PDB file of C-alpha atoms in Angstrom:
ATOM      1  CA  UNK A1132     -23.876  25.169  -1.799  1.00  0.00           C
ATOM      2  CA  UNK A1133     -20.896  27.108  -2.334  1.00  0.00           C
ATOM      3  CA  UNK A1134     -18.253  26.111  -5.184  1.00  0.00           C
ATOM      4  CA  UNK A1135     -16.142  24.633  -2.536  1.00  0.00           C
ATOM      5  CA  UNK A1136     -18.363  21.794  -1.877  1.00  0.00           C
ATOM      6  CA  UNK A1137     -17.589  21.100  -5.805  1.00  0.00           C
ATOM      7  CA  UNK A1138     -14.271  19.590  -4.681  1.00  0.00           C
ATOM      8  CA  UNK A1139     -15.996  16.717  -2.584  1.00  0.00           C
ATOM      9  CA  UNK A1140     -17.785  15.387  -5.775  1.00  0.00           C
ATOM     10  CA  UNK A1141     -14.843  13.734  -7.360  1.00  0.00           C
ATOM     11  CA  UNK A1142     -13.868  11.788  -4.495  1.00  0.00           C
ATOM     12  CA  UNK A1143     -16.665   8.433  -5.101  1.00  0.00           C
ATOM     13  CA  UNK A1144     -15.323   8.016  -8.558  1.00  0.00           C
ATOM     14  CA  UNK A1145     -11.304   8.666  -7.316  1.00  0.00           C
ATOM     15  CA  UNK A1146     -12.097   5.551  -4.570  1.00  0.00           C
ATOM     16  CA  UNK A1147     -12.675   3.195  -7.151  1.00  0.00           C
ATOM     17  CA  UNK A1148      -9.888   3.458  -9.392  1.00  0.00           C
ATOM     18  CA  UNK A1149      -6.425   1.989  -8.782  1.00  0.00           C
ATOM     19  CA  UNK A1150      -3.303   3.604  -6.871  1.00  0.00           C
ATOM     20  CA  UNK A1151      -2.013   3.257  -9.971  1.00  0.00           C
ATOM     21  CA  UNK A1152      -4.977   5.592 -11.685  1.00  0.00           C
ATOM     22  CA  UNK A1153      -4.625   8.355  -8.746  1.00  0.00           C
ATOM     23  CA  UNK A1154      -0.992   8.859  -9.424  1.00  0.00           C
ATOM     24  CA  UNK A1155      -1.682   9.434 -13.365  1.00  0.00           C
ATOM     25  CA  UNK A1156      -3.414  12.259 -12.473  1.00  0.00           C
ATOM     26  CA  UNK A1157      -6.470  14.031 -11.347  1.00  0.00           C
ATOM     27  CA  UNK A1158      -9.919  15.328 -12.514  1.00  0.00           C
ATOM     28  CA  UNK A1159      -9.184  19.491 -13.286  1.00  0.00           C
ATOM     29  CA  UNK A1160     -11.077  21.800 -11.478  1.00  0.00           C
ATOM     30  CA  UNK A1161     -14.267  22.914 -12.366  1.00  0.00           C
ATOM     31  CA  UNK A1162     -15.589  25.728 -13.442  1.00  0.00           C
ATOM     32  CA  UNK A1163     -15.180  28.420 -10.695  1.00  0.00           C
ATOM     33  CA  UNK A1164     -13.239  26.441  -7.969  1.00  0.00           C
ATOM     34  CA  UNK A1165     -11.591  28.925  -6.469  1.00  0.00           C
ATOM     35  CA  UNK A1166      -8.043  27.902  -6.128  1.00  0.00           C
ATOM     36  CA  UNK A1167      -7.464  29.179  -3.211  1.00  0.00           C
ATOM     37  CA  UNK A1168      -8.602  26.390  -1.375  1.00  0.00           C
ATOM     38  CA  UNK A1169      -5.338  23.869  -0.994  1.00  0.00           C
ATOM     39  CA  UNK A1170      -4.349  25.334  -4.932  1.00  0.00           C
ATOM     40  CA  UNK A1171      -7.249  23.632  -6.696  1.00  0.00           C
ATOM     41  CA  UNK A1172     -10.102  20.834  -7.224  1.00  0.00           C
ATOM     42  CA  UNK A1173      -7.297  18.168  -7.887  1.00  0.00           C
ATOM     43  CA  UNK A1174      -4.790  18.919  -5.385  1.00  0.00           C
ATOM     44  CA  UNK A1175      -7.979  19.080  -2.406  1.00  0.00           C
ATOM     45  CA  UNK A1176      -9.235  15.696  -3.615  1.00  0.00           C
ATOM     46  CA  UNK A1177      -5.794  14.396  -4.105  1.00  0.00           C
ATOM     47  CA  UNK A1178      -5.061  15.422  -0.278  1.00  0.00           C
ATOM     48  CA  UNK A1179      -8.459  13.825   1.076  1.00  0.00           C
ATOM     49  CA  UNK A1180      -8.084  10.869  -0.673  1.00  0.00           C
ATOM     50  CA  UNK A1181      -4.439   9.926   0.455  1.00  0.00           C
ATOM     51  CA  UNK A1182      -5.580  11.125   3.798  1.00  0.00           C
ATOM     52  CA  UNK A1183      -8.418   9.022   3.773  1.00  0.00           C
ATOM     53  CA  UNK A1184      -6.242   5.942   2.800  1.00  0.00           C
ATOM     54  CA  UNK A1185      -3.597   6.500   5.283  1.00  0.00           C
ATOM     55  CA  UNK A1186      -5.651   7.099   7.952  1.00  0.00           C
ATOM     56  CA  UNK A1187      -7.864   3.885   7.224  1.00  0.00           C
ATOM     57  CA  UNK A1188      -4.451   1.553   6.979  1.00  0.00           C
ATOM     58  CA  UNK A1189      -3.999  -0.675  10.237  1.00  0.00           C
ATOM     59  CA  UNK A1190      -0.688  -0.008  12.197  1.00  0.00           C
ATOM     60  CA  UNK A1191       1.549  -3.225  11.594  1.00  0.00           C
ATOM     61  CA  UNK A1192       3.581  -2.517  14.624  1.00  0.00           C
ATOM     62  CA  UNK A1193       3.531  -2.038  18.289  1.00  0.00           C
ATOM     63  CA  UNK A1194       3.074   1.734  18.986  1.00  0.00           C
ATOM     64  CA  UNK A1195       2.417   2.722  15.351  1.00  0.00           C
ATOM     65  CA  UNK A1196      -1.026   5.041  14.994  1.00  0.00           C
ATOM     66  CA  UNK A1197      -2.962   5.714  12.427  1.00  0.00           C
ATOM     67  CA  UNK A1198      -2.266   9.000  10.297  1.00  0.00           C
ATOM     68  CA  UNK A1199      -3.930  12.177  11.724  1.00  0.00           C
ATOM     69  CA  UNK A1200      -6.450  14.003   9.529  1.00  0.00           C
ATOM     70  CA  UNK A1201      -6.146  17.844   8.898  1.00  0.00           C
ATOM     71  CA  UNK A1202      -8.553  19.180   6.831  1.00  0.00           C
ATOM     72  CA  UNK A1203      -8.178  22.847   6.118  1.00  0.00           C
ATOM     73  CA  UNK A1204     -11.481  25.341   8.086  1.00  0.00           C
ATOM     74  CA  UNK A1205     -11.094  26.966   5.031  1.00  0.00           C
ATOM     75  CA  UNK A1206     -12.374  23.852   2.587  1.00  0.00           C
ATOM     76  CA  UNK A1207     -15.104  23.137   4.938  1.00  0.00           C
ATOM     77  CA  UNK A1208     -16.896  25.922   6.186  1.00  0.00           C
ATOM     78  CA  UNK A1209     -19.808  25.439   4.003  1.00  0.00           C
ATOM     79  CA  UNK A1210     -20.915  22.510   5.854  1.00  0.00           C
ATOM     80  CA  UNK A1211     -19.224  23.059   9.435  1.00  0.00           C
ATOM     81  CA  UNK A1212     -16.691  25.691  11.111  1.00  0.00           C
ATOM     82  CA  UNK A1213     -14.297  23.555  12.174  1.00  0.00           C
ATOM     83  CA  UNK A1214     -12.522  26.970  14.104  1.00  0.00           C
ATOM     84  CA  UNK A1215     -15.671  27.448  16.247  1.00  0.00           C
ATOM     85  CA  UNK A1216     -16.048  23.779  17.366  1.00  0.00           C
ATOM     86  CA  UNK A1217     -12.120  23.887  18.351  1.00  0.00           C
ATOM     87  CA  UNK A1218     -12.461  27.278  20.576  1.00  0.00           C
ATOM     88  CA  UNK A1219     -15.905  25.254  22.198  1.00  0.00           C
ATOM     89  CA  UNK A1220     -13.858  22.479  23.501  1.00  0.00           C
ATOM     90  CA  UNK A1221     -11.405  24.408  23.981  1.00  0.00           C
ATOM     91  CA  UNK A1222     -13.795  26.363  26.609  1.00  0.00           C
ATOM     92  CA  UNK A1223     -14.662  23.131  28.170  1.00  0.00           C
ATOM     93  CA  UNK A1224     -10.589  22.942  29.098  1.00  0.00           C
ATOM     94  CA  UNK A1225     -10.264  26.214  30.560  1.00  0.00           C
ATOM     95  CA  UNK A1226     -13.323  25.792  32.732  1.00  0.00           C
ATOM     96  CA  UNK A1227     -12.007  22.814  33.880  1.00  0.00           C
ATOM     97  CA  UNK A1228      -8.337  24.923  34.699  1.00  0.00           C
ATOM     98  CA  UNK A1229     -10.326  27.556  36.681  1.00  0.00           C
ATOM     99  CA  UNK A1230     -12.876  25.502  38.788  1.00  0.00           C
ATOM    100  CA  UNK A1231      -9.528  23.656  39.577  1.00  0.00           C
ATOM    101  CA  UNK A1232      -7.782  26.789  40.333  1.00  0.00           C
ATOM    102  CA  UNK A1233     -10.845  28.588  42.312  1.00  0.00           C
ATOM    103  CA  UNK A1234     -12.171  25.196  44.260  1.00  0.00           C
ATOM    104  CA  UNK A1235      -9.280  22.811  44.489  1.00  0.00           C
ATOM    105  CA  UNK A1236      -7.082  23.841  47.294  1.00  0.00           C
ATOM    106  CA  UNK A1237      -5.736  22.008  50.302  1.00  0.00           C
ATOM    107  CA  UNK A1238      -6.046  24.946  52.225  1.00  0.00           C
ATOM    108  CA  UNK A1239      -9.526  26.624  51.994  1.00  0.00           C
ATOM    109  CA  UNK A1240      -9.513  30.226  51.585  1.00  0.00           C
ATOM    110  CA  UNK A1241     -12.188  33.013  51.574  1.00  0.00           C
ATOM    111  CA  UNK A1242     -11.926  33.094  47.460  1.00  0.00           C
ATOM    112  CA  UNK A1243     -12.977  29.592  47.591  1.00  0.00           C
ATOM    113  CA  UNK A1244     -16.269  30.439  48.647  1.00  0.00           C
ATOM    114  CA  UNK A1245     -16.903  33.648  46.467  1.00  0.00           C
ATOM    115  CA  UNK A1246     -18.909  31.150  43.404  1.00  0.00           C
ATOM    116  CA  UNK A1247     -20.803  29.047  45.241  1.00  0.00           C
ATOM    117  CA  UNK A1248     -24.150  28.724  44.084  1.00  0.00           C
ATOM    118  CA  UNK A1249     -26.797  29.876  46.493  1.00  0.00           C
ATOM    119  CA  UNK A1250     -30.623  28.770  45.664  1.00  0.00           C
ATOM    120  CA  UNK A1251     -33.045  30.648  46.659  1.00  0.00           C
ATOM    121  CA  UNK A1252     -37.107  31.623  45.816  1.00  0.00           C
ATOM    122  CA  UNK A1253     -35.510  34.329  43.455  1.00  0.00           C
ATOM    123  CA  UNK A1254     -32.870  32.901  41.617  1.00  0.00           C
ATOM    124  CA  UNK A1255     -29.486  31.144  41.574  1.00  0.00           C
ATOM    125  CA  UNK A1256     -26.847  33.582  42.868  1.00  0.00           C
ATOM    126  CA  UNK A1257     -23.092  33.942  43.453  1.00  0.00           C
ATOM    127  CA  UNK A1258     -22.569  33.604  47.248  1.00  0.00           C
ATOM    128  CA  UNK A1259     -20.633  36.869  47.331  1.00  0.00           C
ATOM    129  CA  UNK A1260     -23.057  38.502  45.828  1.00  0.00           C
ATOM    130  CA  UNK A1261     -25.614  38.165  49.216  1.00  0.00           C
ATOM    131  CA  UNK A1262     -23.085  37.669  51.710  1.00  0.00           C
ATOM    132  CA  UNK A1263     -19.678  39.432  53.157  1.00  0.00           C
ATOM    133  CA  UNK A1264     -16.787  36.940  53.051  1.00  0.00           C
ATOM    134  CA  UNK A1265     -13.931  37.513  54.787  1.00  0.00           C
ATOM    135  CA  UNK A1266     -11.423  35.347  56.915  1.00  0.00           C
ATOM    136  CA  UNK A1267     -11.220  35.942  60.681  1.00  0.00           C
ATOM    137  CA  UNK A1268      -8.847  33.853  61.816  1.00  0.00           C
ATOM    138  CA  UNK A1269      -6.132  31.401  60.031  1.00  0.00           C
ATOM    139  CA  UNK A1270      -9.021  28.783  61.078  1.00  0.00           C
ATOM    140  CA  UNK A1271     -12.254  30.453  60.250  1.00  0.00           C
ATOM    141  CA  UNK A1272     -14.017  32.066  57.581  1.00  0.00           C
ATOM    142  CA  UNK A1273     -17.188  34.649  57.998  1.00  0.00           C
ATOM    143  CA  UNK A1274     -20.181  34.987  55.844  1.00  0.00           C
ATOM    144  CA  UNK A1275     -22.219  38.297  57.026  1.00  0.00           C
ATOM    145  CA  UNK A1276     -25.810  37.804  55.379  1.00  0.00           C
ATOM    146  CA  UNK A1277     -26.933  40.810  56.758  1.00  0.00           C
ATOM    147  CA  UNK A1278     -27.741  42.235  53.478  1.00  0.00           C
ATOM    148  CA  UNK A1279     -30.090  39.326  52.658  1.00  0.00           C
ATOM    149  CA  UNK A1280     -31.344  37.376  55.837  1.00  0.00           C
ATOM    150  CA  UNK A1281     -33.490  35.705  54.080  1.00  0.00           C
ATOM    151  CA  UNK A1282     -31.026  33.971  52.240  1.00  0.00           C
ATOM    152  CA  UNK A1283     -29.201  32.657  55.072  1.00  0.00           C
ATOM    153  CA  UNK A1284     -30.177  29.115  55.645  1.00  0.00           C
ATOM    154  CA  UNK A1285     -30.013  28.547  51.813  1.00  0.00           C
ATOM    155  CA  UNK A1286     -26.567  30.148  51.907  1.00  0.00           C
ATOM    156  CA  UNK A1287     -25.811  27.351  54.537  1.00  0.00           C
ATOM    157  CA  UNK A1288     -27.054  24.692  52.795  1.00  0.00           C
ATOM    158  CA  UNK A1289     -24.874  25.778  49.314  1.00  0.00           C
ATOM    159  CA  UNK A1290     -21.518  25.647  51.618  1.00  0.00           C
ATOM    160  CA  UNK A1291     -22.221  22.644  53.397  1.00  0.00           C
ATOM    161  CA  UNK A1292     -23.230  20.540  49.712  1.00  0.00           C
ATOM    162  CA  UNK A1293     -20.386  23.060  47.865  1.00  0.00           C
ATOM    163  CA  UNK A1294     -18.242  19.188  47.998  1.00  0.00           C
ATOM    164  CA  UNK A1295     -15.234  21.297  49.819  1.00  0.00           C
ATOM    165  CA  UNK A1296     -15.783  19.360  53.159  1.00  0.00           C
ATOM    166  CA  UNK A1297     -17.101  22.671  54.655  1.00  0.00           C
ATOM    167  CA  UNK A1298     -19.347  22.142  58.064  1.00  0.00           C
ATOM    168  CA  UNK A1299     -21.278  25.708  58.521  1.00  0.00           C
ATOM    169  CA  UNK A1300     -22.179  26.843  61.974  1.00  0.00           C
ATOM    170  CA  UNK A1301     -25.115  29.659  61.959  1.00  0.00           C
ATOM    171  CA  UNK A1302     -25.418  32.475  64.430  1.00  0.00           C
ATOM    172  CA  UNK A1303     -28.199  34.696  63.558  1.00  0.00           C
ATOM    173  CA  UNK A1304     -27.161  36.160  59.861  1.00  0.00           C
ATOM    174  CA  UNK A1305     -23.547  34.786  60.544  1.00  0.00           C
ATOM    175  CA  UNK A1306     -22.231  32.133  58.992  1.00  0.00           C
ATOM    176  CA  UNK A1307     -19.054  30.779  60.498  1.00  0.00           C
ATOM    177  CA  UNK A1308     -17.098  28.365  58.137  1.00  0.00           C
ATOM    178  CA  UNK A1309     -14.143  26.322  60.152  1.00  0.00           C
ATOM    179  CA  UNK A1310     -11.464  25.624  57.832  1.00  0.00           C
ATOM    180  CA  UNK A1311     -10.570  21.821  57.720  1.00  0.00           C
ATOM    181  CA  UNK A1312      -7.583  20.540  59.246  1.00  0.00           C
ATOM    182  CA  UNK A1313      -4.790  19.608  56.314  1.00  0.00           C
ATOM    183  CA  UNK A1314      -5.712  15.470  56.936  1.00  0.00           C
ATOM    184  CA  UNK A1315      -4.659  12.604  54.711  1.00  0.00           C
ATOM    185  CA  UNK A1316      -8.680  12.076  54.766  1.00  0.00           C
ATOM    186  CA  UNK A1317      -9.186  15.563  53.726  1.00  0.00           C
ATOM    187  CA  UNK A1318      -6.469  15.659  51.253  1.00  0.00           C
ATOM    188  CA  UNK A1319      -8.277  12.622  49.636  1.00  0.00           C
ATOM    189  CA  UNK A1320     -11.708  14.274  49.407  1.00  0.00           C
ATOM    190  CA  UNK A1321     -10.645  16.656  47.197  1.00  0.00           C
ATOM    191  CA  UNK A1322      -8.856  14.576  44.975  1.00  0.00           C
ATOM    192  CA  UNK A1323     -11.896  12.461  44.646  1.00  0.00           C
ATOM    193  CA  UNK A1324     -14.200  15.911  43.401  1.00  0.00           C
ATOM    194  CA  UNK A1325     -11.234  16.765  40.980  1.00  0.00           C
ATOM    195  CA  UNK A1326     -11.573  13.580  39.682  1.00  0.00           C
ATOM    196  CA  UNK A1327     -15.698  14.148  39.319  1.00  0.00           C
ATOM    197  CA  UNK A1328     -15.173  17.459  37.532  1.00  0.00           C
ATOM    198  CA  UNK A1329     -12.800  16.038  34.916  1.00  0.00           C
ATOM    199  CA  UNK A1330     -15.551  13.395  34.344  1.00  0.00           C
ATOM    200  CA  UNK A1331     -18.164  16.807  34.435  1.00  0.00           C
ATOM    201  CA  UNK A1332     -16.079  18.371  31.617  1.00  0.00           C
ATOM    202  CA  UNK A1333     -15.130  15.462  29.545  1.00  0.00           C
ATOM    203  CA  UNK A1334     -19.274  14.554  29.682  1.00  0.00           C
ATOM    204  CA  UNK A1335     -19.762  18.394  28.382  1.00  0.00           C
ATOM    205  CA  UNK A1336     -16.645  18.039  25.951  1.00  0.00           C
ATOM    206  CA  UNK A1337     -18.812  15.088  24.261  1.00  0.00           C
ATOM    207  CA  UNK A1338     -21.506  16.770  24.042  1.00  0.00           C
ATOM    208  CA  UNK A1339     -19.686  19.575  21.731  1.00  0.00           C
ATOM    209  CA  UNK A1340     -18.777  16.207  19.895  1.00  0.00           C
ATOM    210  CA  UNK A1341     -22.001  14.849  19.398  1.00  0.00           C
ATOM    211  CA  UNK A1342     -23.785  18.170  18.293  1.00  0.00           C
ATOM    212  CA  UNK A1343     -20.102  19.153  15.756  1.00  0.00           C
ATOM    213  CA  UNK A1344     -20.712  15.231  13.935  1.00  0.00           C
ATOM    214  CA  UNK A1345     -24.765  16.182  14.011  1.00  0.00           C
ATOM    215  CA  UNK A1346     -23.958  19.295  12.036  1.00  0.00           C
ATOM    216  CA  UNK A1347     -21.764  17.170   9.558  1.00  0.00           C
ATOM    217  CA  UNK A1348     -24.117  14.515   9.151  1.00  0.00           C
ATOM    218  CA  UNK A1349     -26.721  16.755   8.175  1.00  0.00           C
ATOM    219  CA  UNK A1350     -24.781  17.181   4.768  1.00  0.00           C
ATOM    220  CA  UNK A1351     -24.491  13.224   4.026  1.00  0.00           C
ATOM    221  CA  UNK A1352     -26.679  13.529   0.705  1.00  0.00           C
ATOM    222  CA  UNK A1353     -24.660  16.836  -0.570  1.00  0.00           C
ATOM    223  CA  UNK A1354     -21.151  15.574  -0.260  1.00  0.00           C
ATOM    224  CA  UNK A1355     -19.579  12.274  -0.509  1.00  0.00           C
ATOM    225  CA  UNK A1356     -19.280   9.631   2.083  1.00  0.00           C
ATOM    226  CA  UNK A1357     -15.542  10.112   2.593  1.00  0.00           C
ATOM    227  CA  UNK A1358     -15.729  13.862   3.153  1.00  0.00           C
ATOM    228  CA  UNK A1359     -18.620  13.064   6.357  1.00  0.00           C
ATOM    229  CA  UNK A1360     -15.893  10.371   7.123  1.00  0.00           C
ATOM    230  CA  UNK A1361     -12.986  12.620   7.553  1.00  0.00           C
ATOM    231  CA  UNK A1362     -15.019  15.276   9.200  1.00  0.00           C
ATOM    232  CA  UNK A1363     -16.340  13.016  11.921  1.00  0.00           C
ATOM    233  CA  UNK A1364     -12.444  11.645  12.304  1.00  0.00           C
ATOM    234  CA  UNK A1365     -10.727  15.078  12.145  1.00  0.00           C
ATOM    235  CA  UNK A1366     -13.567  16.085  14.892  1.00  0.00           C
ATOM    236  CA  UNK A1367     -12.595  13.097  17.395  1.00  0.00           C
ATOM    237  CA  UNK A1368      -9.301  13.822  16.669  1.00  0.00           C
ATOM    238  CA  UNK A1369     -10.259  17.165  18.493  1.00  0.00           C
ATOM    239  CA  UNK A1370     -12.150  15.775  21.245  1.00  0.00           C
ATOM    240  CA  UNK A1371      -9.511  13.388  22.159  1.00  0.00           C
ATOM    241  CA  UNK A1372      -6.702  16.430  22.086  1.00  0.00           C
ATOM    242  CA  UNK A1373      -9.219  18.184  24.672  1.00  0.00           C
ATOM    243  CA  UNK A1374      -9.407  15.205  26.846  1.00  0.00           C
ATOM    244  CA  UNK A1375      -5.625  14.301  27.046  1.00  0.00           C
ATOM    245  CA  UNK A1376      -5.460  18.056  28.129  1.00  0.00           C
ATOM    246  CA  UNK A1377      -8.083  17.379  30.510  1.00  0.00           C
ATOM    247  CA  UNK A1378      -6.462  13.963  31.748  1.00  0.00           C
ATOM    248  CA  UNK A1379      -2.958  15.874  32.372  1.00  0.00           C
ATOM    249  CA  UNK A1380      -4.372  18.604  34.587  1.00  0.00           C
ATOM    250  CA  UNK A1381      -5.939  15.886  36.776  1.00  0.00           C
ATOM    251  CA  UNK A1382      -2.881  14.333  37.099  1.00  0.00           C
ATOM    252  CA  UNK A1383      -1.352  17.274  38.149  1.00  0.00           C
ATOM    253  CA  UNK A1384      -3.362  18.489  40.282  1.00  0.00           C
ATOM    254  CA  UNK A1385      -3.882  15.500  42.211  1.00  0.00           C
ATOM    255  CA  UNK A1386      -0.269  14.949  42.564  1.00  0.00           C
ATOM    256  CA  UNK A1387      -0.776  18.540  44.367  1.00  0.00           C
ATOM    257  CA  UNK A1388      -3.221  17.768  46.441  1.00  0.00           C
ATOM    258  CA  UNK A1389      -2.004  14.296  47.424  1.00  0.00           C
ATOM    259  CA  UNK A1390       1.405  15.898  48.656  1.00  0.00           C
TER     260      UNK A1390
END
């Protein structure tokens, strides 16, 4: 392990003395702690352990929370990289922003269609990648599959399920698309499927969770028990910042499409 982890050592014996004890002073740093890392062995375990205390102290009052944990990447990385699992649920917000942005319109337009996934005996495919889109009329859309006519009642099939309350009429290689009227009814269906991708991204925003806290957990007999403690709550912390992002772009966007 790298001399970092060195820091984490001292924090059993720190939890048993008194307040009094940890304000006398702390252990030094050992030999080769690079100070660097929050200015020193004491001053790291002093910080976790006052951290750890805080953040384990009930609120006594209505709309009191508990203390937030920040741990510094830096004092960690030897056992997980706290930066990497940030920008991964991160991700999981942004896809969420686009598919909302590309699929979640009151008014259906050619773009709409472009990522629709199209099954077929060779692969999973873009739909603009085997079909011409393009938008006749304010009321219609056109899919020309005569580049791949095979793929045609797949195509189909991938607009009508696409959850955009699409009803595809086929004439030969040509797909017609009508574009639903702007209904209450309508307006309501797509709130509904923003609603189930939120739930989509928050289920994949666990799972970067679950697999972060599996990485930490793996170093329960190298460090101490508050050190896996704060990881796991400085990760939630994380995940819950990623789904109160989430939470606010439903809400606006089905104010949007509710009118």
């Amino acid at each position: 392990m790298a001399v970092a982890l060195r820091c984490f050592r001292h924090l059993p014996s720190l939890l048993y003395r008194s307040s009094f004890a940890v304000t006398r002073g702390l252990p030094q740093a050992p030999a080769g702690c690079p100070a660097l890392l929050l200015d020193g062995c004491g001053q790291c375990v002093h910080q976790m352990l006052l951290t750890r205390q805080l953040a384990t102290k009930k609120a006594k009052g209505k709309g009191q929370t508990q203390a937030r944990v920040n741990i510094s990447a830096a004092l960690v990385e030897d056992i997980i990289n706290l930066e990497e699992t940030s920008e991964d649920m991160q991700a999981v917000v942004e896809a969420l922003k686009e598919d909302f942005s590309r699929n979640l319109s009151v008014r259906t337009s050619p773009g709409a269609l472009d990522h629709i996934i199209v099954v077929t005996k060779d692969g999973k495919f873009p739909l603009n990648q085997l079909g011409q889109i393009s938008q006749k009329s304010p009321q219609l859309i056109i899919v020309n599959m005569s580049n791949f006519p095979e793929s045609t009642a797949a195509a189909t099939n991938a607009i009508r399920e696409s959850g955009m309350n699409l009803n595809p009429e086929v004439d030969g290689t040509i797909i017609r698309v009508p574009i639903p009227k702007v209904t209450r009814e309508h307006r309501e269906s797509l709130a509904k499927l923003a609603k189930q991708s939120t739930n989509k991204s928050k289920e994949a925003l666990r799972k970067v969770r679950s697999k972060s806290i599996s990485q930490v957990k793996k170093f329960k007999n190298k460090v101490s028990e508050d050190t896996i403690w704060l990881l796991e709550k400085q990760i939630q912390q994380m995940a819950d910042g990623a789904a109160a992002e989430m939470d606010k772009l439903l809400a606006a966007k089905t104010k949007e499409l509710l009118g």
